[in-house]
Coordinates of C-alpha atoms in Angstrom, one line a residue:
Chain A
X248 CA 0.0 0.0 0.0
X249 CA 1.6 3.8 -1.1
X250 CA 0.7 6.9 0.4
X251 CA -0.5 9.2 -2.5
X252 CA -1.3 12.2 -0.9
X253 CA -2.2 13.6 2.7
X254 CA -4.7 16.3 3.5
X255 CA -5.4 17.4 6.8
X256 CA -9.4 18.5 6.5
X257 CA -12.0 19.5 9.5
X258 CA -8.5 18.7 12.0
X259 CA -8.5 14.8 10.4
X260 CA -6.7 13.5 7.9
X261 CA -7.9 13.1 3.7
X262 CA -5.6 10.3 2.2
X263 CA -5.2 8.8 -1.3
X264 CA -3.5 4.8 -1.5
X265 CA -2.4 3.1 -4.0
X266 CA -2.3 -0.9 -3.7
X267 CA -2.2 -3.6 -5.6
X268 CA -5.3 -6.0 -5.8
X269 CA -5.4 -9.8 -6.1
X270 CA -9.0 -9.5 -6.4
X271 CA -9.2 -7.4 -9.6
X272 CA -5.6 -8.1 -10.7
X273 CA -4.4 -4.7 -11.2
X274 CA -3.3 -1.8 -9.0
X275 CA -6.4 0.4 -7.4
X276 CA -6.4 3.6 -6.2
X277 CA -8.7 4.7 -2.9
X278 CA -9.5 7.5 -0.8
X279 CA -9.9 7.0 3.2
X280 CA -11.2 10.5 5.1
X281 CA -10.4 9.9 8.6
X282 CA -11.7 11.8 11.5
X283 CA -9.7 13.4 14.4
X284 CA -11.5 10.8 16.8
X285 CA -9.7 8.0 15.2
X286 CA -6.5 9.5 16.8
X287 CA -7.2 8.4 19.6
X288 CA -9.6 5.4 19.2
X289 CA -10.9 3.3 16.5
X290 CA -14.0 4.7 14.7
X291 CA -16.6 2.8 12.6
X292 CA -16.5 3.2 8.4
X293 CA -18.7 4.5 5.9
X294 CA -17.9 2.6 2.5
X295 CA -19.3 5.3 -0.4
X296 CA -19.4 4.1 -3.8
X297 CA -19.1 5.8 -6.7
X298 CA -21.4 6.3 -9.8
X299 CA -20.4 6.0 -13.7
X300 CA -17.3 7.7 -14.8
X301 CA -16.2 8.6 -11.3
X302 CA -12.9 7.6 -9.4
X303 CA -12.3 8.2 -6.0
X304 CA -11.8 11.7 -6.0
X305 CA -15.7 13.1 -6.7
X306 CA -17.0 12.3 -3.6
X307 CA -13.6 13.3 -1.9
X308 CA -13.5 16.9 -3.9
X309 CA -16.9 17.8 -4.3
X310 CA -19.6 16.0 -1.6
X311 CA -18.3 18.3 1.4
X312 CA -18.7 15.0 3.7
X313 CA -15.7 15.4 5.8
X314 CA -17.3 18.1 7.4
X315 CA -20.2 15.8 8.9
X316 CA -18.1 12.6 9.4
X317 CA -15.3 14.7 11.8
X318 CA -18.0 15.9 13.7
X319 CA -19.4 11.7 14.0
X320 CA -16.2 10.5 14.4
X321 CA -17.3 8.3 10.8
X322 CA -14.3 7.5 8.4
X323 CA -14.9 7.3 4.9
X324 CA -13.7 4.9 2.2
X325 CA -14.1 6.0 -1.5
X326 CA -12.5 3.1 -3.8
X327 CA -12.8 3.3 -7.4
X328 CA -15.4 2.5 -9.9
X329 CA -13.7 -0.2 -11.9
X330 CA -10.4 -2.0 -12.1
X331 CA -7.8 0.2 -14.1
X332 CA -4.4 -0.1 -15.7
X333 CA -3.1 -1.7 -18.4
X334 CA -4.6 -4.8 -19.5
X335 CA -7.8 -4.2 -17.8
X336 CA -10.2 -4.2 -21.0
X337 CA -12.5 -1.4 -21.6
X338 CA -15.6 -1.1 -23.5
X339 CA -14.7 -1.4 -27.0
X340 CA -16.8 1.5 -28.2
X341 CA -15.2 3.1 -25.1
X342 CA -18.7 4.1 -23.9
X343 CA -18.8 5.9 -20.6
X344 CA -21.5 3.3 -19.4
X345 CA -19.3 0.1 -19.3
X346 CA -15.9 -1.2 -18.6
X347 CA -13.5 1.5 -16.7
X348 CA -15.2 3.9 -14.3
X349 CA -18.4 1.1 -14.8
X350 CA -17.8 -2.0 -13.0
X351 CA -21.5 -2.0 -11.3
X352 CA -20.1 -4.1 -8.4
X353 CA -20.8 -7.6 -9.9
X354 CA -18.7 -10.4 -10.2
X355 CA -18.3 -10.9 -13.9
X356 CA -18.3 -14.6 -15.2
X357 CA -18.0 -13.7 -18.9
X358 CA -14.6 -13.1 -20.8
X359 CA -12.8 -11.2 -21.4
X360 CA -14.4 -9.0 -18.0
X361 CA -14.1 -11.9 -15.6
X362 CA -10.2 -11.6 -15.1
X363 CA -10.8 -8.4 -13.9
X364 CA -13.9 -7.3 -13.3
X365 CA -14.8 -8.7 -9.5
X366 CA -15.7 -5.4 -8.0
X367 CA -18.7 -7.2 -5.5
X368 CA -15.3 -9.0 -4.2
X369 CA -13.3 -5.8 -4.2
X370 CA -15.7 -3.5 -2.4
X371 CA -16.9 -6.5 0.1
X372 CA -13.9 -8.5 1.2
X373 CA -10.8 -7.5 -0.2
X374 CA -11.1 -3.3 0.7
X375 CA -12.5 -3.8 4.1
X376 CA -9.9 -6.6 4.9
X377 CA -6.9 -4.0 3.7
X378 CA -8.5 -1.1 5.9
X379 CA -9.2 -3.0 8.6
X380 CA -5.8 -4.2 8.9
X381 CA -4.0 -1.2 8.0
X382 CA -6.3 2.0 9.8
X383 CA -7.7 2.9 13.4
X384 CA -11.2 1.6 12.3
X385 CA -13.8 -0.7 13.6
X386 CA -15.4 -3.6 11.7
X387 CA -18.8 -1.8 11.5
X388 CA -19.7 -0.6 8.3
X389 CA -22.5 1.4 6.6
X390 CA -22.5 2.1 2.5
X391 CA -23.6 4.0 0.5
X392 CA -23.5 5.5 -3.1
X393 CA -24.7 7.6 -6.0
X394 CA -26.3 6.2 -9.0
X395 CA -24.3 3.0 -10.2
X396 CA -22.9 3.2 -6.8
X397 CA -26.8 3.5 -4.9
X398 CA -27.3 0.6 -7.2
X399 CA -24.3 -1.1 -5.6
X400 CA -24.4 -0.5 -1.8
X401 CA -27.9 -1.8 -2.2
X402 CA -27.1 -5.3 -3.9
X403 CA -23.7 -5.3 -1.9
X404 CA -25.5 -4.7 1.9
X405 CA -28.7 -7.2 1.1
X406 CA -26.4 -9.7 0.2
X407 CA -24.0 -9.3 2.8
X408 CA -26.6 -8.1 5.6
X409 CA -24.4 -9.3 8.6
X410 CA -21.4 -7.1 7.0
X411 CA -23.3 -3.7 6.9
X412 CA -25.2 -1.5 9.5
X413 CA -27.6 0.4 7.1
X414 CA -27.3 1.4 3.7
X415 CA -27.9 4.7 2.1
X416 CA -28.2 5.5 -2.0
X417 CA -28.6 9.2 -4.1
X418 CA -30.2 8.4 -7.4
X419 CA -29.7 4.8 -7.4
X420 CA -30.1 2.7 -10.4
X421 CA -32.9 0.6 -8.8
X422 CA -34.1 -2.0 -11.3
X423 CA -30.9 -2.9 -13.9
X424 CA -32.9 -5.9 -14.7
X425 CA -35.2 -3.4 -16.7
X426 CA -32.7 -0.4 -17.5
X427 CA -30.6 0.1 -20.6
X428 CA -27.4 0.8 -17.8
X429 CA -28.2 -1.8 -15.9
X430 CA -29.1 -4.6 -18.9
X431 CA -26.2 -3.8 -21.2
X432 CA -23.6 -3.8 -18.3
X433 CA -25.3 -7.4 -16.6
X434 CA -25.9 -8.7 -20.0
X435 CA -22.4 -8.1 -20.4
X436 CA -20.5 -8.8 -17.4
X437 CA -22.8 -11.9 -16.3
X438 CA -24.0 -13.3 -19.7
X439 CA -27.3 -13.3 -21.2
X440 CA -29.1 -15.4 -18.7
X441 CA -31.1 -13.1 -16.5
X442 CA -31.2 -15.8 -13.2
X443 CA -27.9 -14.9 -12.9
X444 CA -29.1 -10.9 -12.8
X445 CA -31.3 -11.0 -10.1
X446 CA -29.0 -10.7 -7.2
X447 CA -27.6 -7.5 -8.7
X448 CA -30.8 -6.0 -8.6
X449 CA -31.9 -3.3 -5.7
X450 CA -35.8 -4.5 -6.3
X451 CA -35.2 -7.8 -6.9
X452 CA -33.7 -8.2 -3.7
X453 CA -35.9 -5.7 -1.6
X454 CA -38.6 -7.6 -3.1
X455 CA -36.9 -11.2 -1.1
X456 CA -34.9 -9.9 1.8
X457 CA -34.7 -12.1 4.8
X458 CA -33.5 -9.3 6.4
X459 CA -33.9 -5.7 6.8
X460 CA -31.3 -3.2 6.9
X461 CA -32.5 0.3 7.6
X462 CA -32.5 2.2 3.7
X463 CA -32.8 5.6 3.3
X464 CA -33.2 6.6 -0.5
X465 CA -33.0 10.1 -1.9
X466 CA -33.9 10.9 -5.7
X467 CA -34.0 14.4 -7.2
X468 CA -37.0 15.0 -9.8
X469 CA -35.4 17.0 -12.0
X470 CA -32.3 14.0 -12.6
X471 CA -32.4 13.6 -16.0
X472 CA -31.7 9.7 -15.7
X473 CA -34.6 9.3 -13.6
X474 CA -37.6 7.8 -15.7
X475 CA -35.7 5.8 -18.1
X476 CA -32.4 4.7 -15.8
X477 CA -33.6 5.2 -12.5
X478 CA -37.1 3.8 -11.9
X479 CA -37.2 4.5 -7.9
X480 CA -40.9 3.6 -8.4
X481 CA -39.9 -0.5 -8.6
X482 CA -37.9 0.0 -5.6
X483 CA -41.0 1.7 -4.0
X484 CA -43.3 -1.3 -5.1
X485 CA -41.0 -3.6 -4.2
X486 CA -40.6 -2.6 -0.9
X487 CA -44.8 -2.4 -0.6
X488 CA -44.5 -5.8 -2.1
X489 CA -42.2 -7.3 0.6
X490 CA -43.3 -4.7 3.5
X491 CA -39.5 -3.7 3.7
X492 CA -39.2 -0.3 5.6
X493 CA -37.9 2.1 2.9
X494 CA -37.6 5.6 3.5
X495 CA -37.6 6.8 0.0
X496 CA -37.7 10.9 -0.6
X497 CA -38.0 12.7 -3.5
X498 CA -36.6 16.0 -3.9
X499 CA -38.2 18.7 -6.2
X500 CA -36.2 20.6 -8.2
X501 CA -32.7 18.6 -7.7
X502 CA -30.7 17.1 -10.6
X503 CA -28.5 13.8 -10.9
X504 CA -25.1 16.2 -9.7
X505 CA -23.1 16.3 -6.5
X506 CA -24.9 19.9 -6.1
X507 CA -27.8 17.7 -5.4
X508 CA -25.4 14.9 -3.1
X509 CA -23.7 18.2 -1.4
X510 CA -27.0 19.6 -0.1
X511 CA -28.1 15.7 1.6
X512 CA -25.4 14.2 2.1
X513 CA -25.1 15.6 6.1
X514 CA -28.4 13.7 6.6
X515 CA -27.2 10.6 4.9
X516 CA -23.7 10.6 7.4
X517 CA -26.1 11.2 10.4
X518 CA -28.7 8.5 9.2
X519 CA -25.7 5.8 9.5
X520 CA -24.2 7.4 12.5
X521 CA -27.5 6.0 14.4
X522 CA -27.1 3.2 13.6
X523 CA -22.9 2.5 13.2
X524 CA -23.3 3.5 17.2
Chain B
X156 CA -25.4 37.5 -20.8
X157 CA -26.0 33.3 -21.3
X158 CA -27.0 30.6 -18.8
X159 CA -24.6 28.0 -18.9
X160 CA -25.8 25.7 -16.3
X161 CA -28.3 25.6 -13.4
X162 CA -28.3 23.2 -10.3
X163 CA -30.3 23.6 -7.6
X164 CA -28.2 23.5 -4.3
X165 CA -29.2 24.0 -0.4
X166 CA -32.5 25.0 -1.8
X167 CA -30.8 27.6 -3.4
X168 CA -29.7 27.9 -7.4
X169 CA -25.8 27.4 -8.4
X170 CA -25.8 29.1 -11.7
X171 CA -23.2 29.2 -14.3
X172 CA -23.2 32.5 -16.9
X173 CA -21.0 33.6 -19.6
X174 CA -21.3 37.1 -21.1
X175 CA -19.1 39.9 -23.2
X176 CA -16.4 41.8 -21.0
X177 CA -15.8 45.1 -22.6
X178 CA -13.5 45.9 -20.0
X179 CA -11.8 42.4 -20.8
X180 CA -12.3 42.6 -24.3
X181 CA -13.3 39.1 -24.6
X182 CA -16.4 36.7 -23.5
X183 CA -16.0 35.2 -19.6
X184 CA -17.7 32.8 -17.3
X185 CA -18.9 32.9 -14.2
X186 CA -20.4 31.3 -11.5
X187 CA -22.9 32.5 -8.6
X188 CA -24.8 31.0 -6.4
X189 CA -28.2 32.8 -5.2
X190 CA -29.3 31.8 -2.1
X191 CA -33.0 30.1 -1.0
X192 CA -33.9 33.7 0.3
X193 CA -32.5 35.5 -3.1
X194 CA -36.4 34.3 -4.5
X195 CA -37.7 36.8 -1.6
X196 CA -36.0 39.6 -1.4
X197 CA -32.6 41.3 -2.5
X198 CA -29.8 39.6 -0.8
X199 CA -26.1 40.9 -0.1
X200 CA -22.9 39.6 -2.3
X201 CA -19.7 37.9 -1.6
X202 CA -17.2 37.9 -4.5
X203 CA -15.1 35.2 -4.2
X204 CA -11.1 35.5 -6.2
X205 CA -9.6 32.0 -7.2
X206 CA -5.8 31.5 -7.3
X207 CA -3.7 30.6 -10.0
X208 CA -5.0 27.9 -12.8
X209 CA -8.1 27.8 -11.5
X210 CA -11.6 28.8 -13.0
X211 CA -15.0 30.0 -11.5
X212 CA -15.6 25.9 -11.2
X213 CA -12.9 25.7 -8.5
X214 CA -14.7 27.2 -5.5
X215 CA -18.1 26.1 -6.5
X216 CA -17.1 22.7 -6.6
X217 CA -15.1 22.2 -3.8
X218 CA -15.4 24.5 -1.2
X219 CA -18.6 23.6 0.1
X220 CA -19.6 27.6 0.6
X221 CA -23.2 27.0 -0.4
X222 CA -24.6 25.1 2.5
X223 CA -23.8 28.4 4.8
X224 CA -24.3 31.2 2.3
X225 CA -28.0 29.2 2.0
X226 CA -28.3 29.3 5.5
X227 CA -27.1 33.3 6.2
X228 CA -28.8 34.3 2.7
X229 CA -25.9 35.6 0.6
X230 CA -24.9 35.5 -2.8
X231 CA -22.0 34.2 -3.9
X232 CA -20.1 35.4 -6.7
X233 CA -17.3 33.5 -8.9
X234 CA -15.4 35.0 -11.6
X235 CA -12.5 33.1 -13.4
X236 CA -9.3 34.3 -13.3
X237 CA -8.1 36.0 -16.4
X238 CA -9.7 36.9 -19.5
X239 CA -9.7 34.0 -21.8
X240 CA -10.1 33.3 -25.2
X241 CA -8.8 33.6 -28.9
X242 CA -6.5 36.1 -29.0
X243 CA -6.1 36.5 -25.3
X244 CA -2.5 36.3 -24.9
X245 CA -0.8 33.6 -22.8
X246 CA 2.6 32.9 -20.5
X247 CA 4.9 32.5 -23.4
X248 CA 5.7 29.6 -21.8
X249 CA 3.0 28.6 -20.8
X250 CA 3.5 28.8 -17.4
X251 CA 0.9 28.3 -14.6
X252 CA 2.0 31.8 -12.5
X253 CA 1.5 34.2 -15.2
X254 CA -1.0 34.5 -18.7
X255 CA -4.0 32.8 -18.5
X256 CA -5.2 31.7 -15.2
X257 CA -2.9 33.7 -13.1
X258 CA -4.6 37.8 -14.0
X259 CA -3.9 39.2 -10.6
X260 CA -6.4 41.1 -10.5
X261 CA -4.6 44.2 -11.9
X262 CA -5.0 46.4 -14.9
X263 CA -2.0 45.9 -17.2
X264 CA -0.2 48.1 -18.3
X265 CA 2.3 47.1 -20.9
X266 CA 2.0 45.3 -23.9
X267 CA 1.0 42.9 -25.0
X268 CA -1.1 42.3 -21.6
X269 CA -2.7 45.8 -21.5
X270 CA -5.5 44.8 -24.0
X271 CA -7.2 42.0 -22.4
X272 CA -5.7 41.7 -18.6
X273 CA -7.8 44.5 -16.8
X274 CA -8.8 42.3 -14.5
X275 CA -9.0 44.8 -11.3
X276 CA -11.8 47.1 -13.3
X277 CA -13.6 43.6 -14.1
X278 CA -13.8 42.7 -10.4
X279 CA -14.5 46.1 -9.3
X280 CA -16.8 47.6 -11.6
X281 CA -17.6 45.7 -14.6
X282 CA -18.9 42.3 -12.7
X283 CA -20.6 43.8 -10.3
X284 CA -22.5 46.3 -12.2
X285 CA -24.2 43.4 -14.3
X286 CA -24.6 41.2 -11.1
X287 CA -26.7 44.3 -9.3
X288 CA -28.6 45.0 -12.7
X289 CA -29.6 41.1 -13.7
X290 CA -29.9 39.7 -10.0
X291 CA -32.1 39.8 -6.6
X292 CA -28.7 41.1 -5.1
X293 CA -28.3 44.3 -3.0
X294 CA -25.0 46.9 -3.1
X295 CA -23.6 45.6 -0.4
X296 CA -20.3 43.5 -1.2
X297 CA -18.1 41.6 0.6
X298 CA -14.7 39.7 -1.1
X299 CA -12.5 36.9 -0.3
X300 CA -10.1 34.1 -1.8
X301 CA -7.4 32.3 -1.6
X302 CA -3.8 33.0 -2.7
X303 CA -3.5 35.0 -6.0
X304 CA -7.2 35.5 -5.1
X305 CA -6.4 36.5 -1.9
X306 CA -4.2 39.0 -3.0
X307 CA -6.9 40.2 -5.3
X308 CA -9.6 40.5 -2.2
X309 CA -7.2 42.7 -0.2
X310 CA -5.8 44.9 -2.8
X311 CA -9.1 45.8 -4.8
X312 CA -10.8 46.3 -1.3
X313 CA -8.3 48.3 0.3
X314 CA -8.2 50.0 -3.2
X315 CA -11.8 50.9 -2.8
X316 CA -13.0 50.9 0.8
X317 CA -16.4 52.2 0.3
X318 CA -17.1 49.9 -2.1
X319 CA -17.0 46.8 0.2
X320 CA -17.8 45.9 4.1
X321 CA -14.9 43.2 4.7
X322 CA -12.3 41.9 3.5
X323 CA -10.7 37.6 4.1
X324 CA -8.3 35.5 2.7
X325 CA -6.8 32.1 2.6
X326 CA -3.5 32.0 2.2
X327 CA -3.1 35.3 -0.1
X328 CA -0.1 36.1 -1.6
X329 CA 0.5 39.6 1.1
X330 CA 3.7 40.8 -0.8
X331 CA 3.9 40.3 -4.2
X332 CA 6.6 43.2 -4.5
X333 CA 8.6 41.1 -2.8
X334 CA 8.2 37.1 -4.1
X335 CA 8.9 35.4 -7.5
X336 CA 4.9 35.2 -8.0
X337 CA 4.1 38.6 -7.5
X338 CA 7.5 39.7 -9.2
X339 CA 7.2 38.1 -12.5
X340 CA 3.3 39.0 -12.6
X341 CA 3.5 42.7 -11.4
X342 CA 6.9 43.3 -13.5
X343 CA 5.2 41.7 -16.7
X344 CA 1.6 43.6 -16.4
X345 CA 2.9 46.8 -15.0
X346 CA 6.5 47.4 -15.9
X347 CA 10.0 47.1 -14.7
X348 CA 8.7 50.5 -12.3
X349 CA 8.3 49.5 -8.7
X350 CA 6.3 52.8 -8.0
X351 CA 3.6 51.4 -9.7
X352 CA 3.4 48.1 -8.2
X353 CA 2.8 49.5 -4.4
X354 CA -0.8 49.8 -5.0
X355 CA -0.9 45.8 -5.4
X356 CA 0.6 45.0 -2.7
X357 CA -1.2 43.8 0.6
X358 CA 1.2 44.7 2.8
X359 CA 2.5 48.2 1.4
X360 CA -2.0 49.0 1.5
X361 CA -2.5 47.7 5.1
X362 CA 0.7 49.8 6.1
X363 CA -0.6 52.5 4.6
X364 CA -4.7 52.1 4.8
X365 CA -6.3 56.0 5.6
X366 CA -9.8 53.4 5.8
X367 CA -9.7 49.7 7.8
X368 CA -11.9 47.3 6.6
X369 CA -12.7 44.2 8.6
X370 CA -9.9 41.6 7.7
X371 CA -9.5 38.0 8.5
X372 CA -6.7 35.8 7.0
X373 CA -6.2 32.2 7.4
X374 CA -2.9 30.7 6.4
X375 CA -2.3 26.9 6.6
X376 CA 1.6 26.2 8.1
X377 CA 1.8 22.6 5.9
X378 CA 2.0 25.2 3.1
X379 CA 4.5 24.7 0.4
X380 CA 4.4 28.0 -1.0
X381 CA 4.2 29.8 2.6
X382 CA 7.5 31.0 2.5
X383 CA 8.9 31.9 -0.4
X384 CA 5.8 32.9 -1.5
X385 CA 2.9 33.9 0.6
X386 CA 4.7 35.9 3.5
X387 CA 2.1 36.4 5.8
X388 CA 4.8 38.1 8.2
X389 CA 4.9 41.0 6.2
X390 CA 1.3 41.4 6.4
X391 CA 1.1 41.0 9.8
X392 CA 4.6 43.9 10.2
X393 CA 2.6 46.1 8.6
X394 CA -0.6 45.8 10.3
X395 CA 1.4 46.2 13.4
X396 CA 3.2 49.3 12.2
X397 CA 0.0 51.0 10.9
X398 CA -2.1 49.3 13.6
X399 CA -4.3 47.8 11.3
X400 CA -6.8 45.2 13.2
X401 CA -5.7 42.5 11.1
X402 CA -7.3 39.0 12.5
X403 CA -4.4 36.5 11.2
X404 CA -4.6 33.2 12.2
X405 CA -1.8 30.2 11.9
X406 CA -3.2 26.5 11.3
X407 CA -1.3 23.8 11.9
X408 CA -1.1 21.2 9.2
X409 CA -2.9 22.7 6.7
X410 CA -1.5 23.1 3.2
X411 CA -2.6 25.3 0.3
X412 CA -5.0 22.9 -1.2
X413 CA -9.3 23.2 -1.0
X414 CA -8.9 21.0 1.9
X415 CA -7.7 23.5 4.2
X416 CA -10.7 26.2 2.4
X417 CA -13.4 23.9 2.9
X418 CA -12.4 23.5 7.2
X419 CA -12.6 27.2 7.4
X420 CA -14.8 29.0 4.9
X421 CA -17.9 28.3 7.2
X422 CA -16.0 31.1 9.7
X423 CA -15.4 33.0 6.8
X424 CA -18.5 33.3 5.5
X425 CA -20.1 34.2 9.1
X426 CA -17.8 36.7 9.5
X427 CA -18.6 38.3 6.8
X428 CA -22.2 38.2 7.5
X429 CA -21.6 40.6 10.8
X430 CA -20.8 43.4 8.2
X431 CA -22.9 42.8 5.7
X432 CA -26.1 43.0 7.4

């Protein structure tokens, strides 16, 4: 692991790593925003994920979270949005919607993505693991993301509901069983049969938790992704369906950018805090 | 006057313009952000000066201003740093500290600078004037910003006392007569004459201010550029000489990025607010 650069931010400490990744195969990049508390005792994680096109440093430049988390005593973890590097394919129209800065958190099984695609590993084991061994941190953990990354700390948390507090998502992509994001990058990464979708899908698996975790939701109406990409409403129904205790809100006015993240994401750090203890 | 981009923000609207300069002789951008109360009634402006190779985006992005300026109902106001454009002339090496990006906010004198790099009467009179004829904003100004832009906020305030309430600064540049920055950019602009580069200097105006304004400086001591080229002693000699009620304060482990602007702007927008009403 390489130091990239040090910050210090609201008296704590904004880092960049470098390390290499037997997971994904390839070197990966992450930011880690760690509160004053955690100089003097070990303080509980939020994991935020990233949407398309993003690397670590959006939510680190532009989502004004330290503020909030040095005030909780929360660190932050911002990994990438994809393997990277040389011999890590890409999409070969180079569309900004699959391959690098679009791994959607899956596990791909199909060549040639599978050798390095595993970012449901990445995010899951292998981070944590790493930050756990290497920072003043507990192992409690909240996630959250924007868009492809709302899309991904859902599937990642009810999957993995004994690894996660509560789970938080801006604009998530809620149904990529039935979005042209979400069906071009499954379809790809996990081949064309759609059993093998399911798990990846927010509403799919609202629909059949065992178990709740507490799931805040915020989507702005004016997100220009919202009615094709977005489709909160099959989260919504899904959650009627399955009588799982979303707090969806939508937000008039507010588009799909970080201006829209910025002015929520206080509310989203203090929603976890409740429940990271 | 054209709307570039519109996001809503704290309840309030970031808005991004570009229009014809004639003072600049060439179109610019800008940014401002109108507060949730801006829809009521007229609200009060701060003018906020970036530092070298940055734009209007800089601030806007990362700084995380809006959430108080919603709260204290103030308008924020971003202009970019230089003219720009065809024909705008540029470092003829391309250099980051002088050309485009790095205007300090002076009207040039000498050629081939003196046609478009007048960016003292932009700040002063051009900009404002179309900001208090096309928006809900009052007369009452305020200006801050960090480094080059820091430089800018002191010298065109102390320049023009009654035309502002307070003065701040993060880590401004306090003695460009004296530092390689401030050397090369004054020299090139204004000539190889010293006489004429008092006037732009922070330190030679606080030593000889007839008005005080209300001035806060932060300066972060991780700083690389602190001492060769920031100087905040030679502020803080002259303030003591004239006794100028300078409020400087020293930070431990800060550093010259928006890391260090985003932990303090909160304070400096508040303080701010005390004088403009």
């Amino acid at each position: 692991m390489e130091k990239v650069s040090e910050n210090r931010c609201f008296d704590g400490r904004q880092l960049q790593f470098t390390h290499r990744s037997a997971v994904l195969n390839c070197e990966m990049r992450f930011g880690i925003y760690l509160p004053p508390q955690a100089e003097v005792r070990n303080v509980p994680v939020l994991y935020w994920l990233s949407g398309l096109t993003c690397t670590d440093e959006n939510f680190t430049h532009k989502a004004g979270a330290q503020r909030v988390a040095a005030e909780l005593g929360m660190a932050i973890v911002m990994p990438d949005t994809s393997p990277r590097g040389e011999g890590v394919p890409d999409d070969p129209d180079g569309a900004y919607d699959f391959g690098l800065g679009a791994g959607f958190y899956v596990n791909a099984t199909e060549t040639p993505w599978s050798e390095h695609y595993k970012m449901y590993d990445y995010v899951v084991k292998e981070l944590p693991e790493l930050i756990e061994a290497e920072f003043p941190v507990t192992d409690k953990r909240a996630i959250s993301g924007h868009s492809m990354g709302g899309h991904g700390a859902i599937i990642l948390a009810l999957n993995n509901p004994d690894r996660y507090t509560s789970i938080s998502a801006f604009s998530p992509i809620c149904n990529p069983m039935d979005c042209p994001w979400g069906e071009k990058a499954l379809g790809n990464y996990l081949g064309a049969d759609k059993a093998a979708w399911a798990k990846h899908d927010a509403s799919y698996l609202v629909r059949h938790a065992d178990k709740q975790l507490p799931l805040l939701v915020d989507q702005g109406l004016a997100d220009n992704f919202l009615v094709e990409q977005l489709k909160p409403e099959a989260l919504e129904a899904a959650a009627a369906e399955s009588g799982y205790a979303l707090k969806l809100r939508r937000h008039e006015g507010y588009d799909h950018s970080y201006f829209f993240i910025s002015s929520f994401i206080e509310e989203h750090l203090r929603f976890h805090a409740k429940y990271l203890g």
